[in-house]
CSV table of C-alpha atoms in Angstrom, one decimal:
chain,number,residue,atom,x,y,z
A,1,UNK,CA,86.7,-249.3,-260.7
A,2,UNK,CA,87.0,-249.6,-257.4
A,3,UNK,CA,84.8,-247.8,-254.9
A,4,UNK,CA,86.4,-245.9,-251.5
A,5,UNK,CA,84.4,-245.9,-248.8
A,6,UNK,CA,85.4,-243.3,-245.8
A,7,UNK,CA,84.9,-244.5,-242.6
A,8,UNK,CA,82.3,-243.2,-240.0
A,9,UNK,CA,83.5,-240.8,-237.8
A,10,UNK,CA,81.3,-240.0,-234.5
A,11,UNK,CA,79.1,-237.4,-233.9
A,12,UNK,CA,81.3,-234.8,-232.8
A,13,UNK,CA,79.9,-233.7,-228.9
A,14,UNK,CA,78.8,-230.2,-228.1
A,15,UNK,CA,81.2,-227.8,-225.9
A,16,UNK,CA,81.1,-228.4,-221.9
A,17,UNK,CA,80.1,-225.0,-221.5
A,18,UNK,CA,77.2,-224.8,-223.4
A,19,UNK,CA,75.8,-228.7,-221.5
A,20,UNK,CA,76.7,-226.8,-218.2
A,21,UNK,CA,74.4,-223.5,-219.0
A,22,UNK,CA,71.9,-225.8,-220.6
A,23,UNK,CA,71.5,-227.8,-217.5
A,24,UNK,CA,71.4,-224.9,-215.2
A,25,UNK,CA,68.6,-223.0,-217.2
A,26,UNK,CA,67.1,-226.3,-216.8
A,27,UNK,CA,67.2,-226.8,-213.1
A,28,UNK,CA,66.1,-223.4,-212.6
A,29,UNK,CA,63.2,-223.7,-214.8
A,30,UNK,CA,63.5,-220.3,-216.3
A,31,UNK,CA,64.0,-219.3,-220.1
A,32,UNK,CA,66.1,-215.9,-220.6
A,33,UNK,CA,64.0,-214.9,-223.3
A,34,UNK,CA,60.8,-215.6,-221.1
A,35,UNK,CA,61.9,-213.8,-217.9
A,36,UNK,CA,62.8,-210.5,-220.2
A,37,UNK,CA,59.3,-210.5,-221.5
A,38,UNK,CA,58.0,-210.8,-218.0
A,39,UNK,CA,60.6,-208.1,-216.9
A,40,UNK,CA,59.0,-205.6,-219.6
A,41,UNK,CA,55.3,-206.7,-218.7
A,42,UNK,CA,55.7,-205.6,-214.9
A,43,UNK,CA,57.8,-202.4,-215.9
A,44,UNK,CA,55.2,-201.3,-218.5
A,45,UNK,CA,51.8,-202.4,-215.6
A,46,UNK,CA,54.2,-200.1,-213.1
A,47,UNK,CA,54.2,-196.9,-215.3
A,48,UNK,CA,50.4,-197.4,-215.4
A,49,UNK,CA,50.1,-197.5,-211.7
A,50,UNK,CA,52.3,-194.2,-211.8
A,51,UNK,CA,50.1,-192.3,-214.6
A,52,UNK,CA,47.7,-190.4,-213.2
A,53,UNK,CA,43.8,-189.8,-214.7
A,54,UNK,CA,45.3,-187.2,-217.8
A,55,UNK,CA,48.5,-189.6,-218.3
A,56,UNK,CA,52.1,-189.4,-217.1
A,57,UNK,CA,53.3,-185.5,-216.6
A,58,UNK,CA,56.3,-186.1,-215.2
A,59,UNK,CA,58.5,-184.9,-217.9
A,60,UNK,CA,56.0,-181.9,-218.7
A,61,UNK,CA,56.2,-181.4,-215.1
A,62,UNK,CA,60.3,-181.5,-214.9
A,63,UNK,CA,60.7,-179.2,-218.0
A,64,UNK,CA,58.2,-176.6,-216.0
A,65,UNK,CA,60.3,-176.9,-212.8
A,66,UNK,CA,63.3,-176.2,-214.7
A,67,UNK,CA,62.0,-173.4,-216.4
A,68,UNK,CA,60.7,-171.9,-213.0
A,69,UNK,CA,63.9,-172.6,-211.8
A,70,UNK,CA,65.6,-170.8,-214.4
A,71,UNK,CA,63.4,-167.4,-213.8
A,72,UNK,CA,63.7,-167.8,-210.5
A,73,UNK,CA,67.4,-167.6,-210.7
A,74,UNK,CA,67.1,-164.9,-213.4
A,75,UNK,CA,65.0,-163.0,-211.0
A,76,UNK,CA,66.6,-163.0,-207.9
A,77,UNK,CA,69.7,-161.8,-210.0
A,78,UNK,CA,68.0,-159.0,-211.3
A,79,UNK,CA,66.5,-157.8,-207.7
A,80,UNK,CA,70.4,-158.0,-206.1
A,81,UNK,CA,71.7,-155.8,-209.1
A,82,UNK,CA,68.6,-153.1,-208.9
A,83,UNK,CA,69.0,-153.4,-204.6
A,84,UNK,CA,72.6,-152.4,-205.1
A,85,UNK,CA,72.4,-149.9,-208.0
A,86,UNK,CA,69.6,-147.9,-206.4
A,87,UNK,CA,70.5,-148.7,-202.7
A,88,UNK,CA,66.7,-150.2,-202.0
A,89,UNK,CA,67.2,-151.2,-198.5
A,90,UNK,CA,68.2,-147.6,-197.4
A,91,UNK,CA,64.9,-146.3,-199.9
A,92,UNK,CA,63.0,-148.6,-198.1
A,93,UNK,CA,63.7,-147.9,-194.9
A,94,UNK,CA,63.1,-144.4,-195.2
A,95,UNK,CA,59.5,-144.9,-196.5
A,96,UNK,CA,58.9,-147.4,-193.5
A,97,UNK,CA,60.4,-144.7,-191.4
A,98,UNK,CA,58.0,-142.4,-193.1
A,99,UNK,CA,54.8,-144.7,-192.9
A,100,UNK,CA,55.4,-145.2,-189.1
A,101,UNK,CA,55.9,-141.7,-188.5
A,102,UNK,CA,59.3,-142.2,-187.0
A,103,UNK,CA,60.0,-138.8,-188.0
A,104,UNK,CA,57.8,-137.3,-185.7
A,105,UNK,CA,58.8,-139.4,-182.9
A,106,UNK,CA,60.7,-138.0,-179.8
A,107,UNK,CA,61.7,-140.2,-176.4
A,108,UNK,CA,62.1,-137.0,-174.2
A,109,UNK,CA,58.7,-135.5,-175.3
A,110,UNK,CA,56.5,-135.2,-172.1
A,111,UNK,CA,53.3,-137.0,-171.9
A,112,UNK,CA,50.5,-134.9,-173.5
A,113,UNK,CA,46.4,-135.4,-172.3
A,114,UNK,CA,44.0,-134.8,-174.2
A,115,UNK,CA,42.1,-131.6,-173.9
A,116,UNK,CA,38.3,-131.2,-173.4
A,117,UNK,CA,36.0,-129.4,-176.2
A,118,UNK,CA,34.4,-126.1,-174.5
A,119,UNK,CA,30.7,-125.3,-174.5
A,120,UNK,CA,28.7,-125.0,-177.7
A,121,UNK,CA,27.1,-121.9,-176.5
A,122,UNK,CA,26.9,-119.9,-173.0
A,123,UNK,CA,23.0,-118.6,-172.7
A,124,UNK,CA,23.1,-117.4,-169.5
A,125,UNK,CA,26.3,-114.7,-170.5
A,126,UNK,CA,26.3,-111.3,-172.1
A,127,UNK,CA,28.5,-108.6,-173.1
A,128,UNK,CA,32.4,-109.1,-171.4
A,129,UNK,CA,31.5,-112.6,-170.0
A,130,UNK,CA,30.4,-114.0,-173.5
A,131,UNK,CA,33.5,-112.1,-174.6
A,132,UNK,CA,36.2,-114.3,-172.2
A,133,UNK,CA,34.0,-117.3,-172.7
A,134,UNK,CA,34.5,-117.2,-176.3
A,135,UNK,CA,38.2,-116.1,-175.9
A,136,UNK,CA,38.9,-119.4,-173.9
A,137,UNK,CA,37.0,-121.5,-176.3
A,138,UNK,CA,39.6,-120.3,-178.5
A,139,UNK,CA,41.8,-121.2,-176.3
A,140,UNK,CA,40.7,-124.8,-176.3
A,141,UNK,CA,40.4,-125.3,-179.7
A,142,UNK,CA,44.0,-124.0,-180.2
A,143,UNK,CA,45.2,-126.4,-177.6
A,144,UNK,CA,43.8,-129.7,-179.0
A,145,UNK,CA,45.1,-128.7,-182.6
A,146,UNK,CA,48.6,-128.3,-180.6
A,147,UNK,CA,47.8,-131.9,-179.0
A,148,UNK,CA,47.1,-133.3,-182.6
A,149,UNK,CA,50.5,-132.1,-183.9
A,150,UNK,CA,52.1,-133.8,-180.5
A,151,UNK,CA,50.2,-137.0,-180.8
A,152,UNK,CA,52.6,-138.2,-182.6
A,153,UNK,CA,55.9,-137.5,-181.1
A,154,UNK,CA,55.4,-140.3,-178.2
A,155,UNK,CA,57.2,-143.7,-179.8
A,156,UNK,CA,56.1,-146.8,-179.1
A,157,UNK,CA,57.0,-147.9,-175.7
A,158,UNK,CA,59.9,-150.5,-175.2
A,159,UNK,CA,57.9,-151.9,-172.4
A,160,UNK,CA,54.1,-153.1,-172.6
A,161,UNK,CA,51.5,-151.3,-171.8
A,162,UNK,CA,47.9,-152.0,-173.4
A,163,UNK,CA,47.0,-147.9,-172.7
A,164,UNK,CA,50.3,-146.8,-174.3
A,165,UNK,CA,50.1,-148.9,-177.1
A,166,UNK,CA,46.6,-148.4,-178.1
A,167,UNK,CA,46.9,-144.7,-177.9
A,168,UNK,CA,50.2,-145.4,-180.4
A,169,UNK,CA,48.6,-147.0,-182.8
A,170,UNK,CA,45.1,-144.8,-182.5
A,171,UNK,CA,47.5,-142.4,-183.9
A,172,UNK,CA,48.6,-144.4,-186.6
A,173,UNK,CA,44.8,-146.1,-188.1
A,174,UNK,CA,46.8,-146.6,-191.2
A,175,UNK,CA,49.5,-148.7,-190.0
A,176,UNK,CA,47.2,-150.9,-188.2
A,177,UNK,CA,45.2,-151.0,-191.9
A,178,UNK,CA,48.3,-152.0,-193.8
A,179,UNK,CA,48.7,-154.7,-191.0
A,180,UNK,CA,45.4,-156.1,-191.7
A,181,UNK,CA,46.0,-156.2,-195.5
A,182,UNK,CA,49.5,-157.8,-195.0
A,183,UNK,CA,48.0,-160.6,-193.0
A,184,UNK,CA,45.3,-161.1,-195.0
A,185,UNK,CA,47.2,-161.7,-198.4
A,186,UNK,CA,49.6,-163.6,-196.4
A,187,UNK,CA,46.9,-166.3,-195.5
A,188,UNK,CA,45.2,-165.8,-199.4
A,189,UNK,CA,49.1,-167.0,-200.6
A,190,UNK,CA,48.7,-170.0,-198.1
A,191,UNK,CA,45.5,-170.9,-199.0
A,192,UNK,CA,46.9,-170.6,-203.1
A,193,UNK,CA,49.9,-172.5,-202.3
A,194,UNK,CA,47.7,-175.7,-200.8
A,195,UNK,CA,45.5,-175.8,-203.6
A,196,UNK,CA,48.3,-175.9,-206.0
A,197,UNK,CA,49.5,-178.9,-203.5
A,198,UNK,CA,45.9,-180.1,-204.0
A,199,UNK,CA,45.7,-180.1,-208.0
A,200,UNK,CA,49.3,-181.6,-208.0
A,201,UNK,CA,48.0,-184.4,-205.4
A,202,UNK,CA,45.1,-184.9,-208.2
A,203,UNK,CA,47.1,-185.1,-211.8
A,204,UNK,CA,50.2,-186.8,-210.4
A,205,UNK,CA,52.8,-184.5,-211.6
A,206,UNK,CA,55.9,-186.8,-210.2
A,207,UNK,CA,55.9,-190.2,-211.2
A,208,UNK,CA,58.4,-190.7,-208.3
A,209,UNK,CA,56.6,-189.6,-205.6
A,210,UNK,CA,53.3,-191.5,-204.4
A,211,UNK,CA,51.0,-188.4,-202.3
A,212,UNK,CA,48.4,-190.1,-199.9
A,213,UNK,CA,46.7,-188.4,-196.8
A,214,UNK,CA,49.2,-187.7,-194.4
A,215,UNK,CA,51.7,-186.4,-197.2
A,216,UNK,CA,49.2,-183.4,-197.9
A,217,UNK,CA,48.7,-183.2,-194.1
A,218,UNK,CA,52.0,-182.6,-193.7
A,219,UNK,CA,52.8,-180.2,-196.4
A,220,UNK,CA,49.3,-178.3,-195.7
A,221,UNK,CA,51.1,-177.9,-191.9
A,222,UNK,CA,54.6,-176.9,-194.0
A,223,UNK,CA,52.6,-174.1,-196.0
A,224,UNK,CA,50.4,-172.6,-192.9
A,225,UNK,CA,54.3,-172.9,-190.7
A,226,UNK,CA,55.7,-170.7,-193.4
A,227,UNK,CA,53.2,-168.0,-193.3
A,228,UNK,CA,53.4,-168.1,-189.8
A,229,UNK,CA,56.5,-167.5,-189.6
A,230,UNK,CA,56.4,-164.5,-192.4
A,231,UNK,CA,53.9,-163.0,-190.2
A,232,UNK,CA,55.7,-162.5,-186.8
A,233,UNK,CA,56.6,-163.2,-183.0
A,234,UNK,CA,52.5,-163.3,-182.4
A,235,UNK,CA,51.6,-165.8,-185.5
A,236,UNK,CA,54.6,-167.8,-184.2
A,237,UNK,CA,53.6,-168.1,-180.6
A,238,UNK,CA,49.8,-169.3,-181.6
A,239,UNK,CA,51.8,-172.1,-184.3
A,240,UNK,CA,53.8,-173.1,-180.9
A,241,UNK,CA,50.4,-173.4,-179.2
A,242,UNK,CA,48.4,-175.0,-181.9
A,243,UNK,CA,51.2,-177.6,-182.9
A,244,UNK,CA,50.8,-179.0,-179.1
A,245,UNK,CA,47.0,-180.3,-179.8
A,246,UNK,CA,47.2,-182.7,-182.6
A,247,UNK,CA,43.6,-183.7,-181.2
A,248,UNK,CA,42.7,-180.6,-183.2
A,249,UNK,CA,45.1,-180.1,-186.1
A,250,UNK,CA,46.0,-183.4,-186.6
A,251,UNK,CA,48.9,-186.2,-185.7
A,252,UNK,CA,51.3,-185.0,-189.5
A,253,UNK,CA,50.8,-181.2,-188.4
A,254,UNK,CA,52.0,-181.6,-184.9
A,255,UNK,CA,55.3,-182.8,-186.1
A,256,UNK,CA,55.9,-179.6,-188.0
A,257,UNK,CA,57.5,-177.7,-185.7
C-alpha cells in the first residue's frame, strides 16, 4: 500500500493590523490592561482625598439639598396662596400702621411743649390763695395729660433733626425695643448661618468643592453682606465703610461689595 504524503504548507502570517497595533503598543511602552488598572488606582486614591474625616457625604448631602429644595418650594407656595387669600400685605400694614402710631399722627398739628409740674405744697398760703393755687395745679395736671394724648400726633419729620427725632421716638420706647430685637436676631441668624458654613467646611459635604481659608472668608463676608443689607440704609452705609479697610476685615471681605 502505498503511503500519501501532503506536502508542507507555510505557516500562515498573522493579519497586518494586528503587527501594526502590536508594534505601536510596543513603541509606546504601554499595556491597555496596565494603564486601566493605573486609571482605577488614581480615581479610587482621588475619592479618598475628597472624603472627608466621617467618609464621603456628598450624596447624603445632595438628597438633603433636594429635599430642602422641595419644602422650600412647597413653602413659598403655601405663603403666596395664604398672602392672597387673606390679603396679608394690607393686614400687615395696618398692624405696622398701628405699632408706629400712624393713626395718631397729624402733619398740621402745631408744636406742643411740654408743661411744668406745679408745687407739691404752698406753706406760706391760706384760705382763697391755697384755694387758686390748688385750682391751677389742676390746671397743670390737666394740661400735661392733654400733652400726653398730643405727643403723638407730630410724625416723624421728613427732614433731620436729632431734637425732633428723639422726641419721636421718646414717644414710641416700644418701637425703638422692637428695633433692638430685630437687629439682634438678625445678627444671631448670621452668626447660625457661618457656623453651619463652619461644620460644612469640617465634614466635607460636596466632594466637588475643595473649602480652604479665603473660601470661608469670603462667604463669612457673603453672610454678614446679607444681613446688612436686611437691616437697612444705616447697616448698609457702615458695610460701605468697613469693606474700604481690608487692613481690618480682610483682603476676601473687601471684595464683597
Amino acid at each position: 500500500m502505498a503511503t500519501v504524503i501532503a506536502p508542507l504548507q507555510p505557516p500562515s502570517s498573522p493579519p497586518i493590523s494586528s503587527l501594526l497595533s502590536v508594534r505601536a503598543t510596543a513603541s509606546s511602552g504601554v499595556v491597555p490592561h496596565n494603564n486601566h488598572k493605573k486609571q482605577k488606582q488614581k480615581q479610587k486614591q482621588q475619592n479618598k482625598k475628597k472624603q472627608g474625616p466621617f467618609g464621603n457625604f456628598s450624596h447624603f448631602a445632595n438628597v438633603v439639598r433636594k429635599d430642602v429644595d422641595f419644602l422650600k418650594k412647597g413653602f413659598d407656595s403655601g405663603v403666596a396662596w395664604a398672602s392672597e387669600t387673606f390679603r396679608l400685605p394690607q393686614v400687615a400694614k395696618k398692624i405696622d400702621d398701628i405699632v408706629w402710631l400712624r393713626h395718631l399722627e397729624d402733619p398740621l398739628s402745631p408744636p406742643y411743649s411740654s408743661p411744668s409740674w406745679p408745687q407739691p405744697w404752698y406753706p406760706g398760703l391760706t384760705g382763697v390763695d391755697l384755694l387758686m393755687a390748688d385750682l391751677k395745679a389742676l390746671e397743670a395736671y390737666a394740661g400735661y395729660f392733654y400733652y400726653l394724648s398730643k405727643m403723638w400726633s407730630k410724625p416723624l419729620p421728613e427732614v433731620y433733626d436729632p431734637q425732633e427725632v428723639a422726641h419721636y421716638f421718646s414717644a414710641r420706647p416700644h418701637v425703638v425695643g422692637l428695633r433692638v430685637l430685630e437687629v439682634f436676631s438678625a445678627f444671631a441668624s448670621a452668626v447660625i448661618n457661618i457656623r453651619t458654613l463652619g461644620i460644612r467646611k469640617f465634614l466635607q459635604l460636596s466632594s466637588e468643592e475643595e473649602l480652604d481659608d479665603n473660601t470661608s472668608e469670603y462667604n463669612f463676608g457673603m453672610v454678614l453682606k446679607e444681613t446688612m443689607l436686611n437691616l437697612g440704609p444705616t447697616f448698609i452705609k457702615v458695610g460701605q465703610s468697613l469693606s474700604t479697610r481690608p487692613d481690618i476685615i480682610g483682603v476676601e471681605m473687601s471684595k464683597v461689595s
